[in-house]
Amino acid sequence: MISRRMQKMVAANSVIRAMFEEGLKLAREYGKENVYDFSLGNPNVPAPEALKKAALKILSEDDPVKVHGYMPNAGFPTVREKIALSINKRFGTGFTSANILMTVGAAGGLNVALKALLNPGDEVIAFAPFFGEYRNYVANFDGELVVVPPNTETFQPDLRSFKELIHPQTKAVIVNSPNNPTGVVYSEETVKRLAAILDEKQKEFGTSIYLISDEPYRELVYEDAFVPYLTKYYRNTLVGYSYSKSLSIPGERLGYVVVPGEVDDFEQLFQAMTVANRILGFVNAPSLMQLAVAECLEEKTDIAYYARNRETLYTGLTKLGFKLVKPEGAFYLFMKTPVEDDSAFAQAAKKFNILLVPGSAFACPGFVRIAYCVSYETIVNSLPKFAELSKQYGL
Ligand code: PLP
């Protein structure tokens, strides 16, 4: 018999993954070109050629023990140093290799941070809508996820409710900007107010509240939207980064966490996260990818590709009468459903071979997420199908 904890997690298995499986099934039935699969955040832009070249060079020239062997659990010191310098150059920070922990994607980074921080019953706050896996990551370490209700007008966090939900047991707050599922970028004004609230509450309760900034979409912004670097606004900030979307390598599983020297209990925390990396079974982040990515820190994804998809889909859907906030980042649109029941709407869309993820999966019913990291043809060809769907709802 499997554990009670896993019974619960299996029962609440990811809606996104279920949709993705459904998409594969429909593609077999109707042909790939007749299925409009907007379910998964799997980048359609190829990984940079420079990454492939770097990997091949490393494989053919470097010492195989170095490339394929065990290493310090925090990752290659040389790679960590290069990443620290590249962050400093971009954001005017002062990190060194001692502040960078290489992780198995953003997911690995979040799990490592939460394992290092949480005692059973500790609370972690997230702002709806949020990436549904946060619920599992917090539950992995017997924490309690506390959800700040969504502000469905702008999708900036509702800071008034936030303030009321911070308790002496609050150990961490997770923010994600550019946001999955809305594509919204948290403004500097929001970040400053959020930091001031956390400072005030830390003082009031005499506790440390860690702000975990989950940033897999940092590089995916349109019209030069400004994404504040949170360590500059709040002292107890950890930044979780990933190359999954910025270099289109989600299957390679590479990211890092920045742990600034000024966070409370820095030495202990960094050591605990390094041990967590090992004992969660990651041991260390993938070796070849660390070495190859370190050669490609200046590489950028093709943002124009996503920008074109965003423009065409946003304009097309708005013309059809659907209501959406135009996103400034990531590759998601979050669309209001013309009926309250978002799951029923997603089912109705499926009849037109359009696959969408209900907002309930992100703690925000009444919306659906559209992942537009697909081919441009899929976008264009889906619009007549969306038109049929909109007619069904009298839009
Ligand atoms: N956090 C958010 C907000 C995400 O959208 C994702 C993946 O889609 C992750 C974390 C996990 O990313 P990774 O592939 O780097 O583990």
Short mmCIF file of C-alpha atoms and ligand atoms in Angstrom, two decimals:
data_model
loop_
_atom_site.label_atom_id
_atom_site.label_comp_id
_atom_site.label_asym_id
_atom_site.label_seq_id
_atom_site.Cartn_x
_atom_site.Cartn_y
_atom_site.Cartn_z
CA MET A 1 0.00 0.00 0.00
CA ILE A 2 1.43 3.39 -0.93
CA SER A 3 1.74 6.11 1.72
CA ARG A 4 -1.25 8.25 2.72
CA ARG A 5 0.69 11.33 1.67
CA MET A 6 1.21 9.95 -1.85
CA GLN A 7 -2.38 8.74 -2.08
CA LYS A 8 -3.43 12.37 -1.71
CA MET A 9 -0.86 13.63 -4.21
CA VAL A 10 -1.77 11.02 -6.80
CA ALA A 11 -5.47 11.84 -6.41
CA ALA A 12 -4.73 15.52 -7.05
CA ASN A 13 -2.40 14.75 -9.96
CA SER A 14 -1.46 17.66 -12.17
CA VAL A 15 -4.29 18.83 -14.43
CA ILE A 16 -1.63 20.27 -16.75
CA ARG A 17 0.05 16.92 -17.20
CA ALA A 18 -3.34 15.24 -17.74
CA MET A 19 -4.12 17.77 -20.50
CA PHE A 20 -0.73 17.17 -22.07
CA GLU A 21 -1.39 13.40 -22.21
CA GLU A 22 -4.82 14.16 -23.67
CA GLY A 23 -3.15 16.29 -26.36
CA LEU A 24 -0.91 13.42 -27.40
CA LYS A 25 -3.95 11.15 -27.64
CA LEU A 26 -5.91 13.66 -29.76
CA ALA A 27 -2.89 14.17 -32.03
CA ARG A 28 -2.77 10.43 -32.71
CA GLU A 29 -6.49 10.46 -33.49
CA TYR A 30 -6.86 13.66 -35.57
CA GLY A 31 -3.28 14.42 -36.70
CA LYS A 32 -0.94 16.81 -34.90
CA GLU A 33 -1.80 19.77 -37.16
CA ASN A 34 -5.48 19.54 -36.20
CA VAL A 35 -4.90 19.75 -32.46
CA TYR A 36 -4.32 23.11 -30.75
CA ASP A 37 -2.44 22.09 -27.67
CA PHE A 38 -1.95 25.09 -25.38
CA SER A 39 -1.57 22.97 -22.25
CA LEU A 40 2.12 22.75 -21.38
CA GLY A 41 4.90 25.33 -20.96
CA ASN A 42 7.26 23.40 -23.23
CA PRO A 43 9.22 25.98 -25.28
CA ASN A 44 8.85 25.64 -29.04
CA VAL A 45 11.92 27.82 -29.73
CA PRO A 46 14.97 25.59 -30.23
CA ALA A 47 17.83 25.71 -27.71
CA PRO A 48 20.65 28.00 -28.91
CA GLU A 49 23.09 26.48 -31.38
CA ALA A 50 25.92 27.72 -29.12
CA LEU A 51 24.71 25.39 -26.36
CA LYS A 52 24.87 22.35 -28.62
CA LYS A 53 28.34 23.36 -29.78
CA ALA A 54 29.55 23.92 -26.21
CA ALA A 55 28.21 20.52 -25.11
CA LEU A 56 29.86 18.74 -28.05
CA LYS A 57 33.18 20.49 -27.43
CA ILE A 58 33.11 19.60 -23.73
CA LEU A 59 32.27 15.99 -24.54
CA SER A 60 35.07 15.64 -27.05
CA GLU A 61 37.79 17.62 -25.31
CA ASP A 62 37.35 17.63 -21.56
CA ASP A 63 38.53 15.12 -18.99
CA PRO A 64 35.76 12.50 -18.77
CA VAL A 65 36.12 12.21 -15.00
CA LYS A 66 35.40 15.93 -14.73
CA VAL A 67 32.52 15.85 -17.19
CA HIS A 68 30.79 12.72 -15.93
CA GLY A 69 32.02 12.32 -12.37
CA TYR A 70 30.66 13.35 -8.98
CA MET A 71 31.41 16.90 -7.90
CA PRO A 72 30.72 19.15 -4.87
CA ASN A 73 26.97 18.96 -4.16
CA ALA A 74 26.56 22.71 -4.74
CA GLY A 75 27.92 22.38 -8.29
CA PHE A 76 31.17 23.22 -10.09
CA PRO A 77 32.82 26.20 -8.31
CA THR A 78 33.95 27.63 -11.67
CA VAL A 79 30.41 27.51 -13.06
CA ARG A 80 28.98 29.09 -9.90
CA GLU A 81 31.58 31.87 -10.11
CA LYS A 82 30.73 32.63 -13.75
CA ILE A 83 27.03 32.78 -12.94
CA ALA A 84 27.63 35.07 -9.94
CA LEU A 85 29.66 37.47 -12.10
CA SER A 86 27.03 37.47 -14.83
CA ILE A 87 24.28 38.32 -12.29
CA ASN A 88 26.46 41.09 -10.81
CA LYS A 89 27.03 42.56 -14.24
CA ARG A 90 23.32 42.66 -15.02
CA PHE A 91 21.89 43.72 -11.68
CA GLY A 92 24.70 45.50 -9.85
CA THR A 93 24.81 42.90 -7.06
CA GLY A 94 27.93 41.57 -5.31
CA PHE A 95 27.62 37.77 -5.36
CA THR A 96 30.41 35.18 -5.54
CA SER A 97 30.38 31.42 -6.11
CA ALA A 98 29.62 31.08 -2.37
CA ASN A 99 26.13 32.49 -3.05
CA ILE A 100 25.16 30.19 -5.92
CA LEU A 101 23.78 26.67 -5.51
CA MET A 102 23.33 24.76 -8.77
CA THR A 103 20.01 22.90 -8.82
CA VAL A 104 17.91 20.49 -10.84
CA GLY A 105 15.77 23.20 -12.44
CA ALA A 106 13.61 25.68 -10.58
CA ALA A 107 11.60 22.76 -9.20
CA GLY A 108 14.74 21.27 -7.61
CA GLY A 109 15.71 24.69 -6.25
CA LEU A 110 12.32 25.29 -4.62
CA ASN A 111 12.33 21.84 -3.03
CA VAL A 112 15.85 22.29 -1.71
CA ALA A 113 15.01 25.70 -0.22
CA LEU A 114 11.79 24.46 1.39
CA LYS A 115 13.49 21.35 2.78
CA ALA A 116 16.16 23.53 4.36
CA LEU A 117 13.65 25.98 5.86
CA LEU A 118 10.45 24.22 6.92
CA ASN A 119 9.49 22.60 10.19
CA PRO A 120 6.17 20.71 10.14
CA GLY A 121 3.29 23.21 10.32
CA ASP A 122 5.36 26.17 9.11
CA GLU A 123 3.41 28.35 6.72
CA VAL A 124 4.39 29.33 3.19
CA ILE A 125 2.41 32.06 1.47
CA ALA A 126 1.70 32.07 -2.27
CA PHE A 127 -0.32 34.56 -4.32
CA ALA A 128 -3.12 33.14 -6.46
CA PRO A 129 -2.94 32.41 -9.28
CA PHE A 130 0.23 30.35 -8.81
CA PHE A 131 2.04 27.37 -10.35
CA GLY A 132 0.03 24.47 -8.88
CA GLU A 133 3.11 22.42 -7.98
CA TYR A 134 3.86 24.83 -5.10
CA ARG A 135 1.15 22.99 -3.18
CA ASN A 136 3.04 19.70 -3.53
CA TYR A 137 6.46 21.21 -2.89
CA VAL A 138 5.26 22.70 0.41
CA ALA A 139 3.44 19.48 1.36
CA ASN A 140 6.64 17.51 0.67
CA PHE A 141 8.06 19.02 3.87
CA ASP A 142 4.85 19.09 5.93
CA GLY A 143 4.42 22.83 5.49
CA GLU A 144 1.07 24.58 5.13
CA LEU A 145 0.42 26.57 1.98
CA VAL A 146 -1.46 29.80 2.71
CA VAL A 147 -3.07 31.30 -0.37
CA VAL A 148 -3.59 35.02 -0.91
CA PRO A 149 -6.76 35.35 -3.05
CA PRO A 150 -6.28 36.65 -6.58
CA ASN A 151 -6.72 40.24 -7.66
CA THR A 152 -8.47 39.42 -10.91
CA GLU A 153 -8.49 43.02 -12.20
CA THR A 154 -4.72 43.42 -12.69
CA PHE A 155 -3.24 40.19 -11.27
CA GLN A 156 -0.79 42.22 -9.23
CA PRO A 157 -0.72 40.65 -5.74
CA ASP A 158 -3.36 41.73 -3.26
CA LEU A 159 -1.09 43.15 -0.58
CA ARG A 160 -3.84 44.08 1.86
CA SER A 161 -4.94 40.45 2.19
CA PHE A 162 -1.29 39.38 2.20
CA LYS A 163 -0.53 41.48 5.27
CA GLU A 164 -3.37 39.87 7.18
CA LEU A 165 -2.23 36.36 6.27
CA ILE A 166 1.32 36.72 7.66
CA HIS A 167 1.59 34.95 11.02
CA PRO A 168 4.38 34.11 13.48
CA GLN A 169 4.47 30.66 11.78
CA THR A 170 5.09 32.21 8.33
CA LYS A 171 8.47 30.94 7.20
CA ALA A 172 8.49 31.82 3.53
CA VAL A 173 6.64 33.65 0.78
CA ILE A 174 6.88 32.50 -2.83
CA VAL A 175 6.50 35.03 -5.63
CA ASN A 176 6.71 34.36 -9.34
CA SER A 177 7.17 37.19 -11.84
CA PRO A 178 6.85 37.12 -14.82
CA ASN A 179 3.99 34.98 -13.67
CA ASN A 180 2.73 31.57 -14.62
CA PRO A 181 -0.20 31.52 -15.43
CA THR A 182 -0.98 35.23 -16.04
CA GLY A 183 2.17 36.54 -17.75
CA VAL A 184 1.93 39.58 -15.47
CA VAL A 185 5.16 41.20 -14.24
CA TYR A 186 5.03 42.48 -10.65
CA SER A 187 5.69 46.21 -10.73
CA GLU A 188 8.47 47.87 -8.75
CA GLU A 189 5.81 49.63 -6.70
CA THR A 190 4.31 46.23 -5.77
CA VAL A 191 7.74 44.84 -4.88
CA LYS A 192 8.57 47.83 -2.66
CA ARG A 193 5.27 47.58 -0.81
CA LEU A 194 5.63 43.81 -0.41
CA ALA A 195 9.17 44.24 0.98
CA ALA A 196 8.00 46.92 3.44
CA ILE A 197 5.23 44.62 4.71
CA LEU A 198 7.68 41.77 5.22
CA ASP A 199 10.15 44.01 7.05
CA GLU A 200 7.37 45.23 9.31
CA LYS A 201 6.11 41.72 10.06
CA GLN A 202 9.59 40.32 10.74
CA LYS A 203 10.06 43.08 13.30
CA GLU A 204 6.61 42.60 14.83
CA PHE A 205 7.04 38.83 15.28
CA GLY A 206 10.82 38.72 15.78
CA THR A 207 11.05 36.03 13.07
CA SER A 208 12.85 35.51 9.75
CA ILE A 209 10.52 35.40 6.75
CA TYR A 210 12.27 34.30 3.57
CA LEU A 211 11.04 35.64 0.25
CA ILE A 212 11.58 33.04 -2.47
CA SER A 213 11.51 34.57 -5.93
CA ASP A 214 10.76 31.83 -8.46
CA GLU A 215 12.08 33.22 -11.75
CA PRO A 216 12.07 30.74 -14.64
CA TYR A 217 10.55 33.42 -16.90
CA ARG A 218 12.86 36.34 -15.99
CA GLU A 219 14.26 36.60 -19.54
CA LEU A 220 10.88 36.33 -21.26
CA VAL A 221 9.60 39.90 -21.26
CA TYR A 222 8.05 42.08 -23.96
CA GLU A 223 8.54 45.75 -24.73
CA ASP A 224 11.46 45.85 -22.27
CA ALA A 225 9.24 45.41 -19.22
CA PHE A 226 11.25 45.96 -16.03
CA VAL A 227 11.53 42.95 -13.71
CA PRO A 228 12.98 44.08 -10.36
CA TYR A 229 15.78 41.92 -8.89
CA LEU A 230 14.33 41.17 -5.49
CA THR A 231 17.52 40.79 -3.42
CA LYS A 232 17.87 44.56 -3.86
CA TYR A 233 14.55 45.27 -2.17
CA TYR A 234 14.36 42.78 0.71
CA ARG A 235 17.27 41.32 2.69
CA ASN A 236 15.95 37.78 3.29
CA THR A 237 15.44 36.97 -0.39
CA LEU A 238 16.40 33.77 -2.22
CA VAL A 239 16.23 33.78 -6.03
CA GLY A 240 15.38 30.52 -7.79
CA TYR A 241 16.35 30.57 -11.46
CA SER A 242 16.06 28.05 -14.27
CA TYR A 243 17.38 27.61 -17.79
CA SER A 244 14.30 25.57 -18.76
CA LYS A 245 12.58 28.45 -20.54
CA SER A 246 15.41 30.96 -21.07
CA LEU A 247 17.48 28.44 -23.06
CA SER A 248 14.61 26.06 -23.98
CA ILE A 249 16.06 23.07 -22.13
CA PRO A 250 13.38 21.97 -19.65
CA GLY A 251 14.29 18.30 -20.03
CA GLU A 252 17.92 18.96 -19.12
CA ARG A 253 16.96 20.09 -15.61
CA LEU A 254 19.28 22.96 -14.79
CA GLY A 255 18.86 25.99 -12.55
CA TYR A 256 20.34 27.63 -9.48
CA VAL A 257 19.37 29.37 -6.27
CA VAL A 258 21.01 32.62 -5.22
CA VAL A 259 21.47 32.80 -1.44
CA PRO A 260 22.77 36.30 -0.63
CA GLY A 261 25.36 36.59 2.18
CA GLU A 262 23.11 38.97 4.12
CA VAL A 263 20.17 36.57 4.62
CA ASP A 264 19.59 35.44 8.21
CA ASP A 265 21.67 32.34 9.08
CA PHE A 266 23.40 32.42 5.70
CA GLU A 267 26.14 29.85 6.46
CA GLN A 268 23.73 27.34 7.98
CA LEU A 269 21.15 27.88 5.27
CA PHE A 270 23.55 27.44 2.38
CA GLN A 271 24.97 24.31 3.96
CA ALA A 272 21.48 22.93 4.64
CA MET A 273 20.44 23.57 1.03
CA THR A 274 23.59 21.86 -0.24
CA VAL A 275 22.88 18.81 1.93
CA ALA A 276 19.22 18.92 0.79
CA ASN A 277 20.43 18.83 -2.83
CA ARG A 278 22.24 15.60 -1.97
CA ILE A 279 19.73 13.85 0.23
CA LEU A 280 16.68 14.61 -1.89
CA GLY A 281 18.49 12.38 -4.35
CA PHE A 282 19.51 15.09 -6.80
CA VAL A 283 23.11 14.81 -5.42
CA ASN A 284 24.14 17.61 -7.78
CA ALA A 285 22.74 19.42 -10.82
CA PRO A 286 23.51 17.75 -14.19
CA SER A 287 27.23 17.99 -14.86
CA LEU A 288 27.46 18.35 -18.65
CA MET A 289 24.69 20.98 -18.66
CA GLN A 290 26.40 23.04 -15.95
CA LEU A 291 29.59 23.13 -18.02
CA ALA A 292 27.81 23.85 -21.31
CA VAL A 293 25.47 26.53 -19.95
CA ALA A 294 28.42 28.30 -18.29
CA GLU A 295 29.72 28.90 -21.84
CA CYS A 296 26.38 30.38 -22.92
CA LEU A 297 25.45 32.86 -20.21
CA GLU A 298 25.06 35.66 -22.74
CA GLU A 299 22.78 33.60 -25.02
CA LYS A 300 19.15 34.68 -25.37
CA THR A 301 16.03 32.90 -26.50
CA ASP A 302 14.14 34.16 -29.55
CA ILE A 303 11.79 36.53 -27.74
CA ALA A 304 10.44 37.87 -31.06
CA TYR A 305 9.00 34.41 -31.72
CA TYR A 306 6.92 34.48 -28.53
CA ALA A 307 6.09 38.17 -29.03
CA ARG A 308 4.48 37.42 -32.42
CA ASN A 309 2.44 34.56 -30.93
CA ARG A 310 1.33 36.77 -28.06
CA GLU A 311 0.25 39.63 -30.29
CA THR A 312 -1.67 37.46 -32.76
CA LEU A 313 -3.42 35.42 -30.10
CA TYR A 314 -4.20 38.35 -27.81
CA THR A 315 -5.59 40.44 -30.67
CA GLY A 316 -7.49 37.51 -32.19
CA LEU A 317 -9.11 36.45 -28.92
CA THR A 318 -9.97 40.01 -27.88
CA LYS A 319 -11.69 40.57 -31.24
CA LEU A 320 -13.74 37.44 -30.64
CA GLY A 321 -15.04 38.97 -27.40
CA PHE A 322 -12.89 37.08 -24.90
CA LYS A 323 -11.54 39.04 -21.91
CA LEU A 324 -7.83 38.92 -21.11
CA VAL A 325 -5.11 40.97 -19.41
CA LYS A 326 -2.31 41.56 -21.95
CA PRO A 327 0.75 39.87 -20.49
CA GLU A 328 4.12 41.59 -20.20
CA GLY A 329 6.11 38.39 -19.82
CA ALA A 330 6.34 34.57 -19.88
CA PHE A 331 4.42 32.74 -22.62
CA TYR A 332 0.96 32.45 -21.11
CA LEU A 333 -2.37 34.22 -21.56
CA PHE A 334 -4.92 33.96 -18.77
CA MET A 335 -8.37 34.30 -20.24
CA LYS A 336 -11.62 34.90 -18.38
CA THR A 337 -14.09 32.14 -19.10
CA PRO A 338 -17.51 33.28 -20.36
CA VAL A 339 -19.07 30.93 -17.79
CA GLU A 340 -18.11 30.50 -14.16
CA ASP A 341 -17.14 26.85 -14.48
CA ASP A 342 -13.65 26.94 -16.00
CA SER A 343 -13.41 23.13 -16.19
CA ALA A 344 -16.66 22.99 -18.20
CA PHE A 345 -15.27 25.68 -20.52
CA ALA A 346 -12.01 23.72 -20.98
CA GLN A 347 -14.10 20.63 -21.80
CA ALA A 348 -16.12 22.63 -24.35
CA ALA A 349 -12.87 23.87 -25.94
CA LYS A 350 -11.64 20.29 -26.18
CA LYS A 351 -14.55 19.52 -28.51
CA PHE A 352 -12.78 21.88 -30.97
CA ASN A 353 -9.45 20.14 -30.26
CA ILE A 354 -8.31 23.19 -28.26
CA LEU A 355 -6.50 22.21 -25.08
CA LEU A 356 -6.50 24.74 -22.24
CA VAL A 357 -5.78 24.40 -18.54
CA PRO A 358 -8.59 25.45 -16.14
CA GLY A 359 -7.65 28.33 -13.82
CA SER A 360 -8.66 26.18 -10.82
CA ALA A 361 -5.34 24.37 -11.30
CA PHE A 362 -3.72 27.69 -10.34
CA ALA A 363 -6.14 28.49 -7.49
CA CYS A 364 -8.02 30.94 -9.71
CA PRO A 365 -11.30 29.56 -11.06
CA GLY A 366 -13.18 31.43 -13.77
CA PHE A 367 -10.15 31.60 -16.07
CA VAL A 368 -8.17 29.31 -18.38
CA ARG A 369 -4.45 29.34 -19.12
CA ILE A 370 -3.29 29.36 -22.72
CA ALA A 371 0.40 28.44 -23.16
CA TYR A 372 1.40 30.09 -26.45
CA CYS A 373 4.92 28.62 -26.62
CA VAL A 374 3.66 26.69 -29.68
CA SER A 375 4.22 27.11 -33.43
CA TYR A 376 2.83 30.22 -35.13
CA GLU A 377 0.73 27.95 -37.40
CA THR A 378 -0.95 26.49 -34.33
CA ILE A 379 -1.86 30.02 -33.21
CA VAL A 380 -3.22 31.07 -36.61
CA ASN A 381 -5.09 27.84 -37.26
CA SER A 382 -6.61 27.81 -33.78
CA LEU A 383 -8.37 31.19 -34.21
CA PRO A 384 -11.24 29.92 -36.40
CA LYS A 385 -11.78 27.19 -33.80
CA PHE A 386 -11.80 29.78 -31.01
CA ALA A 387 -14.34 31.71 -33.14
CA GLU A 388 -16.65 28.67 -33.15
CA LEU A 389 -16.15 28.30 -29.41
CA SER A 390 -16.98 31.98 -28.80
CA LYS A 391 -20.18 31.64 -30.86
CA GLN A 392 -21.23 28.76 -28.66
CA TYR A 393 -21.16 31.18 -25.73
CA GLY A 394 -22.88 34.00 -27.61
CA LEU A 395 -19.85 36.36 -27.57
N1 PLP B 1 8.08 27.56 -11.38
C1 PLP B 1 7.22 27.96 -12.32
C2 PLP B 1 6.42 29.19 -12.09
C3 PLP B 1 7.08 27.22 -13.51
O1 PLP B 1 6.19 27.64 -14.42
C4 PLP B 1 7.85 26.06 -13.70
C5 PLP B 1 7.69 25.25 -14.91
O2 PLP B 1 6.88 25.43 -15.75
C6 PLP B 1 8.74 25.70 -12.68
C7 PLP B 1 8.83 26.46 -11.55
C8 PLP B 1 9.61 24.49 -12.83
O3 PLP B 1 10.63 24.77 -13.72
P1 PLP B 1 11.88 23.83 -13.98
O4 PLP B 1 11.66 23.14 -15.28
O5 PLP B 1 13.03 24.75 -14.05
O6 PLP B 1 11.98 22.91 -12.83
#
